PDB file of C-alpha atoms and ligand atoms in Angstrom:
ATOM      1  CA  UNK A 274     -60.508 -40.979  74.112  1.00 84.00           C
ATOM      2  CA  UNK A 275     -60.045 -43.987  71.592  1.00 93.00           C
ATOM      3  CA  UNK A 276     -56.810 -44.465  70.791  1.00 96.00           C
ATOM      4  CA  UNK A 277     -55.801 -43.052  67.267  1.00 96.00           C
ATOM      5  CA  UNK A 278     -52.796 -45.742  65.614  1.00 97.00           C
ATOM      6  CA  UNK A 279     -50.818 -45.426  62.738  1.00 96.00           C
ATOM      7  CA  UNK A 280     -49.290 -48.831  61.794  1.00 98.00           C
ATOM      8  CA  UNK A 281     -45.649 -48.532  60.314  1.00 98.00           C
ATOM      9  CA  UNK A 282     -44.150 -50.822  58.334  1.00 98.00           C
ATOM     10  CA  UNK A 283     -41.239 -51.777  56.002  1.00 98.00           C
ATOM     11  CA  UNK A 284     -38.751 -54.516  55.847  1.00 98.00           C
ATOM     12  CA  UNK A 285     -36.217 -54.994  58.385  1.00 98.00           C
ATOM     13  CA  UNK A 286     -33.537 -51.842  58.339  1.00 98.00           C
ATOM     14  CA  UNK A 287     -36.233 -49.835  56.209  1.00 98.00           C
ATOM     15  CA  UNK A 288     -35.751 -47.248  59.123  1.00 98.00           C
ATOM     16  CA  UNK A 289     -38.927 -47.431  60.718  1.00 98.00           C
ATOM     17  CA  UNK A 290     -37.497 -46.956  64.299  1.00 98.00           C
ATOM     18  CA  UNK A 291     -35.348 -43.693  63.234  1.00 97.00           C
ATOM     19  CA  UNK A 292     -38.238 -42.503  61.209  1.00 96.00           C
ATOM     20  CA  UNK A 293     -40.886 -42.671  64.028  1.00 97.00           C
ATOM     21  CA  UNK A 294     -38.437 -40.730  66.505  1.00 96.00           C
ATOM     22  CA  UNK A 295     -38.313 -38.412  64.320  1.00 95.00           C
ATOM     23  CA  UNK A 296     -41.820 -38.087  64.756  1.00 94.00           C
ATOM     24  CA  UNK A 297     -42.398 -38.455  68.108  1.00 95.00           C
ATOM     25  CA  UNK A 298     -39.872 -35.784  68.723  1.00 93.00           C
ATOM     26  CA  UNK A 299     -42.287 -33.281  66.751  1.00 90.00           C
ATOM     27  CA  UNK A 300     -45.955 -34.448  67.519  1.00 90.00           C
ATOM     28  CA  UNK A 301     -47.646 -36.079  70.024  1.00 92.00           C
ATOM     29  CA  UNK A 302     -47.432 -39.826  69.433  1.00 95.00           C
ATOM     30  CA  UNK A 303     -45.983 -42.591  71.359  1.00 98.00           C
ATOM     31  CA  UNK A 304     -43.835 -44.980  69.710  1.00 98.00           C
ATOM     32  CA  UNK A 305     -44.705 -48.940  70.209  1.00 98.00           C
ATOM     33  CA  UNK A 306     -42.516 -51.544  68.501  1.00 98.00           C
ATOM     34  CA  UNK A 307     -43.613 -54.849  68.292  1.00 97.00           C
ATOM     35  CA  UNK A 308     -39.954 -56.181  67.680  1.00 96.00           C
ATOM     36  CA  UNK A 309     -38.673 -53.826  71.007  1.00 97.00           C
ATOM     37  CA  UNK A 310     -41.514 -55.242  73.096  1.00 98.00           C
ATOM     38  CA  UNK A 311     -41.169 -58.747  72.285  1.00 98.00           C
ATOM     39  CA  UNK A 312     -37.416 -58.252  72.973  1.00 97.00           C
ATOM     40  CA  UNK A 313     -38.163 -56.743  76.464  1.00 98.00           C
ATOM     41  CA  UNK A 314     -40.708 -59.536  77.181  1.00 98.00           C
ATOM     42  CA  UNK A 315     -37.841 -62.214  76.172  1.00 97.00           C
ATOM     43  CA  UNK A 316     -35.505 -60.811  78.890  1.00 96.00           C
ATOM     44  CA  UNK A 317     -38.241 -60.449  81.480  1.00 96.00           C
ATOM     45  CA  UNK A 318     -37.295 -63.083  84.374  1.00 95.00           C
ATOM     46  CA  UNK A 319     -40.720 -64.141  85.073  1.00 96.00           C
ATOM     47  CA  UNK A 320     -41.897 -64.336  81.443  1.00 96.00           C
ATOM     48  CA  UNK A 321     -43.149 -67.743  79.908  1.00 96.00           C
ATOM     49  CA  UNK A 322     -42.141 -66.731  76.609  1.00 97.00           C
ATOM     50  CA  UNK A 323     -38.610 -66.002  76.981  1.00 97.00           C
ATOM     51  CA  UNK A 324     -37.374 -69.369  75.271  1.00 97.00           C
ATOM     52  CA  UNK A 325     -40.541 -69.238  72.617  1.00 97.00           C
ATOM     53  CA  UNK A 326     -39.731 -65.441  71.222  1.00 98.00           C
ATOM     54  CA  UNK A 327     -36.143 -66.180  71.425  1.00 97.00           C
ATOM     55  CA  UNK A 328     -36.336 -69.030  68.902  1.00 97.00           C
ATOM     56  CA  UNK A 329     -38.918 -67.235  67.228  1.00 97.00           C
ATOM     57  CA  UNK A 330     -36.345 -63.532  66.594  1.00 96.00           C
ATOM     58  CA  UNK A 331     -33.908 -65.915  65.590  1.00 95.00           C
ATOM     59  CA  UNK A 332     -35.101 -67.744  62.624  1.00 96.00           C
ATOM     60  CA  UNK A 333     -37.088 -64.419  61.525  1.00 94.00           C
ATOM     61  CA  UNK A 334     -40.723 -65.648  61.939  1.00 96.00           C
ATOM     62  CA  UNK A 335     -43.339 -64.084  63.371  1.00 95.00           C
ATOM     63  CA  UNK A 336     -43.945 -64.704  66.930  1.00 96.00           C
ATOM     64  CA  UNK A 337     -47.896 -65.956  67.544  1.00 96.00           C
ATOM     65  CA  UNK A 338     -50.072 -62.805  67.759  1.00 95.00           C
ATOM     66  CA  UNK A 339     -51.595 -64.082  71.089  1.00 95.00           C
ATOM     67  CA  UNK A 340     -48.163 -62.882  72.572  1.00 96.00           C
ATOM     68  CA  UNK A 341     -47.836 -59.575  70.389  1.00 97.00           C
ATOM     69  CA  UNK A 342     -51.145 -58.244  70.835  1.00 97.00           C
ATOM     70  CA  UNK A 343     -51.461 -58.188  74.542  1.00 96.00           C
ATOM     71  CA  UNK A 344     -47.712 -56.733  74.935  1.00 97.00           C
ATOM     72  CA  UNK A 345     -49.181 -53.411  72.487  1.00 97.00           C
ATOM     73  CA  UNK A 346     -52.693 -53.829  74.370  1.00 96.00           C
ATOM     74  CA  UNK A 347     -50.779 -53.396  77.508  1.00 97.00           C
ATOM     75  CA  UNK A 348     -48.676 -50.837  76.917  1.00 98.00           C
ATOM     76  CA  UNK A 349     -51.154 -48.429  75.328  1.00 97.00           C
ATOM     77  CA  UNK A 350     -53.250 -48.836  78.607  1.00 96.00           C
ATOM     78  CA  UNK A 351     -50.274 -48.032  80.195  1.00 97.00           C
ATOM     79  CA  UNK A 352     -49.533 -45.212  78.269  1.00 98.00           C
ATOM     80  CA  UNK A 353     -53.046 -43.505  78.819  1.00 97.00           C
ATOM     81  CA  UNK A 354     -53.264 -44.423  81.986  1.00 97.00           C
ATOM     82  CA  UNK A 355     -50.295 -42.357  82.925  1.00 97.00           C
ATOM     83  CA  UNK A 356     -51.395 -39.237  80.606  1.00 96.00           C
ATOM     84  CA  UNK A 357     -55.047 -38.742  78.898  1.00 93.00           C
ATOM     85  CA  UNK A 358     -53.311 -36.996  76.193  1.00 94.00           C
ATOM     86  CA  UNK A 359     -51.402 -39.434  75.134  1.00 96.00           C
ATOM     87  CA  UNK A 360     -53.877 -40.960  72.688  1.00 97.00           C
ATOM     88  CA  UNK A 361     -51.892 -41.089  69.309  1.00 96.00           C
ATOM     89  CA  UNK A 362     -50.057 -44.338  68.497  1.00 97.00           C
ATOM     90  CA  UNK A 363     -47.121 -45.513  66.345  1.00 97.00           C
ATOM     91  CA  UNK A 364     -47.449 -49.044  66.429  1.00 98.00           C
ATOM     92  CA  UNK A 365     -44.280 -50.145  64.495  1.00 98.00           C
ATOM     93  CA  UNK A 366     -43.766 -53.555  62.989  1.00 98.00           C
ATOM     94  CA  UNK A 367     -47.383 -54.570  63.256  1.00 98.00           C
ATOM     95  CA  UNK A 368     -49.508 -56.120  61.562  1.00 98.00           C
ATOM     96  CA  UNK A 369     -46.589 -58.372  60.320  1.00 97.00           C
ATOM     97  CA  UNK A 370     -48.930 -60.849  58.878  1.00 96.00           C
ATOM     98  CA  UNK A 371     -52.570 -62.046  58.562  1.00 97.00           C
ATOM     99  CA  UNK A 372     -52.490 -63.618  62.345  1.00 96.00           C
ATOM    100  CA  UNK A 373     -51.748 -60.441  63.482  1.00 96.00           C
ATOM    101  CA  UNK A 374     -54.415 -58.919  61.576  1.00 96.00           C
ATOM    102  CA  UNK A 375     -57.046 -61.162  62.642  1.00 96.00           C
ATOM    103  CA  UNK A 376     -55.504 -60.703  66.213  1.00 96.00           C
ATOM    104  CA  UNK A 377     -55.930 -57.165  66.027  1.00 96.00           C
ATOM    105  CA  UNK A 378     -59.328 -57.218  64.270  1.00 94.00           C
ATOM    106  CA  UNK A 379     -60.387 -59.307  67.088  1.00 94.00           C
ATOM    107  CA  UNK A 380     -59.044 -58.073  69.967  1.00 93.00           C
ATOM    108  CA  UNK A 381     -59.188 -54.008  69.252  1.00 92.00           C
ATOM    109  CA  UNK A 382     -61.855 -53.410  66.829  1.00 88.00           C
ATOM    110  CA  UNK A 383     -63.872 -50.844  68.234  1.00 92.00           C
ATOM    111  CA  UNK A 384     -61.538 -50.220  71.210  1.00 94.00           C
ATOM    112  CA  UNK A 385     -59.101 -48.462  68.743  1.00 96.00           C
ATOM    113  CA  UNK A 386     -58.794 -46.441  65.590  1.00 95.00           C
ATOM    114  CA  UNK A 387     -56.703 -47.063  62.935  1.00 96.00           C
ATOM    115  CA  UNK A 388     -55.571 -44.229  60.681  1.00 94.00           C
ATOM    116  CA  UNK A 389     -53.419 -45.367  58.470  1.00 94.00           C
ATOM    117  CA  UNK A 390     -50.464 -47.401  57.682  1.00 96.00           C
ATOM    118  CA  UNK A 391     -47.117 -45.464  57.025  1.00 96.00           C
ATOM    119  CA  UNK A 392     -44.909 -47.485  54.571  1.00 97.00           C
ATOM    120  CA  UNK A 393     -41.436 -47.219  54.176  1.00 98.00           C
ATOM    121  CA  UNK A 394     -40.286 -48.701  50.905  1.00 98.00           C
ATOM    122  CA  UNK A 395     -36.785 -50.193  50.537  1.00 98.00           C
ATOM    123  CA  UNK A 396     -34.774 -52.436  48.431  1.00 98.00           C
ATOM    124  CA  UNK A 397     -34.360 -56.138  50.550  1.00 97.00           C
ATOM    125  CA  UNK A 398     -30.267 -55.163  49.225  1.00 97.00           C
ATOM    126  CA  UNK A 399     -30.388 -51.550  51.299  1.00 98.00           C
ATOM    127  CA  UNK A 400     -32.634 -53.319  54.415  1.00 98.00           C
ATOM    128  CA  UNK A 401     -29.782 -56.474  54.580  1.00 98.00           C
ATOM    129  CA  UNK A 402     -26.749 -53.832  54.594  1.00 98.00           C
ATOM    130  CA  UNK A 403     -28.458 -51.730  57.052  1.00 98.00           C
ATOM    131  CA  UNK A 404     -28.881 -54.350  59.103  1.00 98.00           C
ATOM    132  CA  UNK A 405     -25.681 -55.177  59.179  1.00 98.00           C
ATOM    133  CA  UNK A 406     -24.221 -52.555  59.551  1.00 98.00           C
ATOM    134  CA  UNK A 407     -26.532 -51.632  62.483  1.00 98.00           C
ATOM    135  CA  UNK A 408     -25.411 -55.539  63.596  1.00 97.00           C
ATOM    136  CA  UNK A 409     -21.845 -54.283  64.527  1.00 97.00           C
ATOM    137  CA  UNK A 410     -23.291 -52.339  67.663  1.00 98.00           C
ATOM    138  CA  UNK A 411     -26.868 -53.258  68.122  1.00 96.00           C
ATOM    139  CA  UNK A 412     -26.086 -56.905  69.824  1.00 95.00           C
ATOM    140  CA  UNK A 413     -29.428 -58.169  68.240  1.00 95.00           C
ATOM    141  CA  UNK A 414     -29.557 -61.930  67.284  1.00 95.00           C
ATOM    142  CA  UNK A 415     -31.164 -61.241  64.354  1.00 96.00           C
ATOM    143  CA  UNK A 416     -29.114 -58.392  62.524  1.00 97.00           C
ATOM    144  CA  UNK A 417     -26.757 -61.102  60.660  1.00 97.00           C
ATOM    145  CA  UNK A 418     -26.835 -62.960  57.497  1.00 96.00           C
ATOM    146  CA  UNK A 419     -28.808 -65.881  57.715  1.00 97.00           C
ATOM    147  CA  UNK A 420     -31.491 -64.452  60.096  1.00 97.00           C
ATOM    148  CA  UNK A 421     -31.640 -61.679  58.023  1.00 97.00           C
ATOM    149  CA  UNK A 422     -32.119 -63.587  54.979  1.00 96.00           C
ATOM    150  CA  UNK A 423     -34.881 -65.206  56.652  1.00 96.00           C
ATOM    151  CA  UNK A 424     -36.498 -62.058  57.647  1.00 97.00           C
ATOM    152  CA  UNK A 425     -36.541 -60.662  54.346  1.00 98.00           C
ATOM    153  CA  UNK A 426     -38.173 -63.865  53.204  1.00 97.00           C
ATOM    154  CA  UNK A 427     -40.923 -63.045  56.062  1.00 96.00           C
ATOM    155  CA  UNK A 428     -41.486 -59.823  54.727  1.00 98.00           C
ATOM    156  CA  UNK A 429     -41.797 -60.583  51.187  1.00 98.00           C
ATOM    157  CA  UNK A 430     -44.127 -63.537  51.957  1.00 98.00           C
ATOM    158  CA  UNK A 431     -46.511 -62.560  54.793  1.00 97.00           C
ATOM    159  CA  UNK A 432     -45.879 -58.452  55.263  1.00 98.00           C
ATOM    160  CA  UNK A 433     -46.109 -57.488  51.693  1.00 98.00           C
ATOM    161  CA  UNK A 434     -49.631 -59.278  50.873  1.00 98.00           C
ATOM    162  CA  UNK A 435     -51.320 -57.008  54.366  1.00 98.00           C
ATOM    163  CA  UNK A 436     -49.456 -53.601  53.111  1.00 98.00           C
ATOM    164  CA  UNK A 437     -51.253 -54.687  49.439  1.00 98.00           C
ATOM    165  CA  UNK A 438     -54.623 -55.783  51.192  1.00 97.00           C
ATOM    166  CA  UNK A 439     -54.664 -51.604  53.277  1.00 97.00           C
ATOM    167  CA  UNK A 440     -53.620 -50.262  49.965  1.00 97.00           C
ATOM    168  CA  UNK A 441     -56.414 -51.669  47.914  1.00 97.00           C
ATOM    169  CA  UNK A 442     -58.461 -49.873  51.125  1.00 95.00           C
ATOM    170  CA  UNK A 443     -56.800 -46.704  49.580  1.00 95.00           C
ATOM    171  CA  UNK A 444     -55.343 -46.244  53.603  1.00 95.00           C
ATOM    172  CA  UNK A 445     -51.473 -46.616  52.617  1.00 95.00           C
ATOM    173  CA  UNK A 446     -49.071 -43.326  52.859  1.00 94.00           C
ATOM    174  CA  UNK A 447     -45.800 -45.025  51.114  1.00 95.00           C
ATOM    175  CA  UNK A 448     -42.098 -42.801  51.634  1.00 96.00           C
ATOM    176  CA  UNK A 449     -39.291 -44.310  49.637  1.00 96.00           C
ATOM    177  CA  UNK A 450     -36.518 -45.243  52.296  1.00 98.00           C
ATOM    178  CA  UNK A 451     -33.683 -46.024  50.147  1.00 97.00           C
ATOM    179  CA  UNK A 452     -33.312 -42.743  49.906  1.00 97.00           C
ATOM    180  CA  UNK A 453     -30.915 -40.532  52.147  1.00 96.00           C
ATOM    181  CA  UNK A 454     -31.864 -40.211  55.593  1.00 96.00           C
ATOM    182  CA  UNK A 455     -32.328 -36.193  55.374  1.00 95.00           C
ATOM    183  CA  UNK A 456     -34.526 -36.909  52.428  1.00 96.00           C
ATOM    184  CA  UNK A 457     -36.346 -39.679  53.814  1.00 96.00           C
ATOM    185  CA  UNK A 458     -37.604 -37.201  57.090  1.00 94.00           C
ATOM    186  CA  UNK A 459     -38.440 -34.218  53.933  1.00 93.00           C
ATOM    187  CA  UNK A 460     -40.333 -36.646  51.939  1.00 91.00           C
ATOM    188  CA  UNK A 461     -42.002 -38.585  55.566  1.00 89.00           C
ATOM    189  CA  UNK A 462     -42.948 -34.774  57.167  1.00 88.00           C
ATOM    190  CA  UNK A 463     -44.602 -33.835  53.691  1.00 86.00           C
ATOM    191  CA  UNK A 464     -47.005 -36.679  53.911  1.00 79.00           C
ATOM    192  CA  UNK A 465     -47.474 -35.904  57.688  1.00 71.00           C
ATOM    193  CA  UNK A 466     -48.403 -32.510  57.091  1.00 67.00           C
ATOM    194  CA  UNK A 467     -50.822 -33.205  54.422  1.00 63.00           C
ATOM    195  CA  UNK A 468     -53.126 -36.012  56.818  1.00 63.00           C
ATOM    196  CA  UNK A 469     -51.536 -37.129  60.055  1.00 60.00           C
ATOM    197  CA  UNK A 470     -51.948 -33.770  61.888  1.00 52.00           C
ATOM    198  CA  UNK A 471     -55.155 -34.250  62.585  1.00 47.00           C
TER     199      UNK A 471
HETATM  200  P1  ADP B1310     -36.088 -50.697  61.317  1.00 84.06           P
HETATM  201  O1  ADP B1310     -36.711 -50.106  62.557  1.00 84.06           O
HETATM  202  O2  ADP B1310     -36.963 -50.541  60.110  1.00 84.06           O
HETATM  203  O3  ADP B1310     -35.601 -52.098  61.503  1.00 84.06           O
HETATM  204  P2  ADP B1310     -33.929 -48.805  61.871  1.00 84.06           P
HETATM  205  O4  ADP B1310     -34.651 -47.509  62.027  1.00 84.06           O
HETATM  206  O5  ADP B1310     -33.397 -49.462  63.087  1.00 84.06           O
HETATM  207  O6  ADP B1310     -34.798 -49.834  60.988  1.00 84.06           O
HETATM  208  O7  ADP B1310     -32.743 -48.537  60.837  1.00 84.06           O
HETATM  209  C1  ADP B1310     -31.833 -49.579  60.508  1.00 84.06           C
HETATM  210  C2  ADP B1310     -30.427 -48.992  60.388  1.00 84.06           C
HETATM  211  O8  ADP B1310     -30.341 -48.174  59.233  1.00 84.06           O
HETATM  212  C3  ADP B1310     -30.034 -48.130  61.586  1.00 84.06           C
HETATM  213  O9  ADP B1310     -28.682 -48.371  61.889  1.00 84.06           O
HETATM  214  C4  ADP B1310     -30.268 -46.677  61.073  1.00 84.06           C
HETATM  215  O10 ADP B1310     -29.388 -45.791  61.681  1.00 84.06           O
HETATM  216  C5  ADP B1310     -29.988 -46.823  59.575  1.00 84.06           C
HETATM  217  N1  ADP B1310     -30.830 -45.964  58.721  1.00 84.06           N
HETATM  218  C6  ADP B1310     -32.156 -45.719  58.877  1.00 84.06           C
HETATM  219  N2  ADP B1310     -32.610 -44.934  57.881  1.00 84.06           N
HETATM  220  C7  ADP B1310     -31.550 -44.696  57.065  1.00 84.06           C
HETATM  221  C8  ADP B1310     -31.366 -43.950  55.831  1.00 84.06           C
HETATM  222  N3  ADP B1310     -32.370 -43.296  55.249  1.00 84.06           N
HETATM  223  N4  ADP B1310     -30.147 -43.940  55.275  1.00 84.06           N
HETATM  224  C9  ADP B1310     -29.141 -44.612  55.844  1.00 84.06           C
HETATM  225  N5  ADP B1310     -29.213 -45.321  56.994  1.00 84.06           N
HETATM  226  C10 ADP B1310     -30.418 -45.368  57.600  1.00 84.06           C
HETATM  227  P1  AMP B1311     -38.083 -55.821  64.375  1.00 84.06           P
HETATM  228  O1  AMP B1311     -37.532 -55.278  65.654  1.00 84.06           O
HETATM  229  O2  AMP B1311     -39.298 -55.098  63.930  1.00 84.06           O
HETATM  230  O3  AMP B1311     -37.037 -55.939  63.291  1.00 84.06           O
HETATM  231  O4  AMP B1311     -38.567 -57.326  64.702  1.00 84.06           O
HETATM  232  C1  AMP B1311     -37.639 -58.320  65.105  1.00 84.06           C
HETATM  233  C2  AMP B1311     -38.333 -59.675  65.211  1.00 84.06           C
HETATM  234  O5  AMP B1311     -39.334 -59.650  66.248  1.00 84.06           O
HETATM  235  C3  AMP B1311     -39.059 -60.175  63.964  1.00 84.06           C
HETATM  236  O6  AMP B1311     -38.201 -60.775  63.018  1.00 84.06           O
HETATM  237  C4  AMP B1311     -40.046 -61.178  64.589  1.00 84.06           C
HETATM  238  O7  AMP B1311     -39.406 -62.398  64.944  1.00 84.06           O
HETATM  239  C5  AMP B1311     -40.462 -60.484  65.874  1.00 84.06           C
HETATM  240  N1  AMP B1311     -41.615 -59.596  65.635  1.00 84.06           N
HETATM  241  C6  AMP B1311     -41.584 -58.244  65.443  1.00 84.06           C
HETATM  242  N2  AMP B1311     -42.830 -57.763  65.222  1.00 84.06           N
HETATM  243  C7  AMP B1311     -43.659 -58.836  65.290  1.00 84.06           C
HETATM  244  C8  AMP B1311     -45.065 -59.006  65.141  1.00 84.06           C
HETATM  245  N3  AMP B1311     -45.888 -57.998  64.841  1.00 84.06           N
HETATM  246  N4  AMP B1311     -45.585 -60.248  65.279  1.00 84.06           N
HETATM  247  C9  AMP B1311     -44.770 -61.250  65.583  1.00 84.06           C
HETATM  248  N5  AMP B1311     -43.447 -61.206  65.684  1.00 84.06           N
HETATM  249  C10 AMP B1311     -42.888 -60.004  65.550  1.00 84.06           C
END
């Protein structure tokens, strides 16, 4: 079976971690971040990269898709290696830009369907506070002020223009984050029950 992706994105602290648990909890998808792998790859004794994604989480840019793609490549293999079922991706965080795109379009096209992109829409003042709010316990290197600053200056300039170029493809399901969280899972499960069950 190909595997069937959802991409998720949002800007930093939209909630696109809590939201896909959520779903994972209640369907049959496997969650992949991009940020979580690169993180795991960065503390990974033998990896060449450590030093490279470090810098790169730091200042907020986008690590070079060569990297990202073959950490979500691998651990979808993985994934259905270990369980034929387990066909149905959340790849969160991804594409982050149009390297990543062309990294995917490259690499995957044909191997891999993609569904959709789930969009979480959220002020840049609600992502920042989230953030750092989540900052006090999360230990990341990137959930304070001046990273964050830069992140959100990521997102607006190289995220934004892909989410525009899938919703001109009509293939963008958008849920207004700002919101609550309980409302945020209503209004997320609605959209899921109208297309992503299938
Ligand atoms: P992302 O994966 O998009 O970076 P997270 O899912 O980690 O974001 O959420 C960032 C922080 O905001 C977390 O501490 C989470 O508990 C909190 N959070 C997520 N969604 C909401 C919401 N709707 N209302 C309030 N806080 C939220
Ligand atoms: P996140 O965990 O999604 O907030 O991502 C944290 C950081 O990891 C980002 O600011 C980037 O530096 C890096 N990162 C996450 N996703 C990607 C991606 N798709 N491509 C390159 N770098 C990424």
């Amino acid at each position: 079976m190909k595997p069937q992706v959802v991409f998720v994105l949002g800007g930093p602290g939209a909630g696109k971690g809590t939201q896909c648990s959520k779903i994972v909890e209640n369907y049959n998808y496997t969650h992949l971040s991009a940020g979580d792998l690169l993180r795991a790859e960065r503390s990974r004794k033998e990896s060449e990269f450590g030093q490279l994604i470090d810098n790169y989480i730091k200042e907020g840019k986008i690590v070079p898709v060569e990297i990202t793609i073959n950490l979500l490549r691998k651990a979808m293999e993985e994934t259905m290696q270990k369980d034929d079922k387990k066909f149905r991706f959340l790849i969160d965080g991804f594409p982050r830009n149009e390297d990543n795109l062309t990294g995917w379009d490259t690499v995957m096209v044909g191997k891999a369907d993609v569904k959709f992109v789930l969009f979480f829409d959220c002020s840049n003042e609600v992502c920042i506070d989230r953030c750092l709010e989540r900052g006090k316990s999360s230990g990341r290197t990137d959930d304070n002020r001046e990273s964050l600053e830069k992140r959100i200056q990521t997102y607006l300039q190289s995220t934004r223009p892909i989410i525009e170029l899938y919703e001109k493809r009509g293939k963008v399901h958008t849920v207004d984050a700002s919101r609550s969280l309980d409302k945020v899972i209503k209004n997320m499960f609605c959209l899921w029950f109208l297309d992503l069950d299938a």
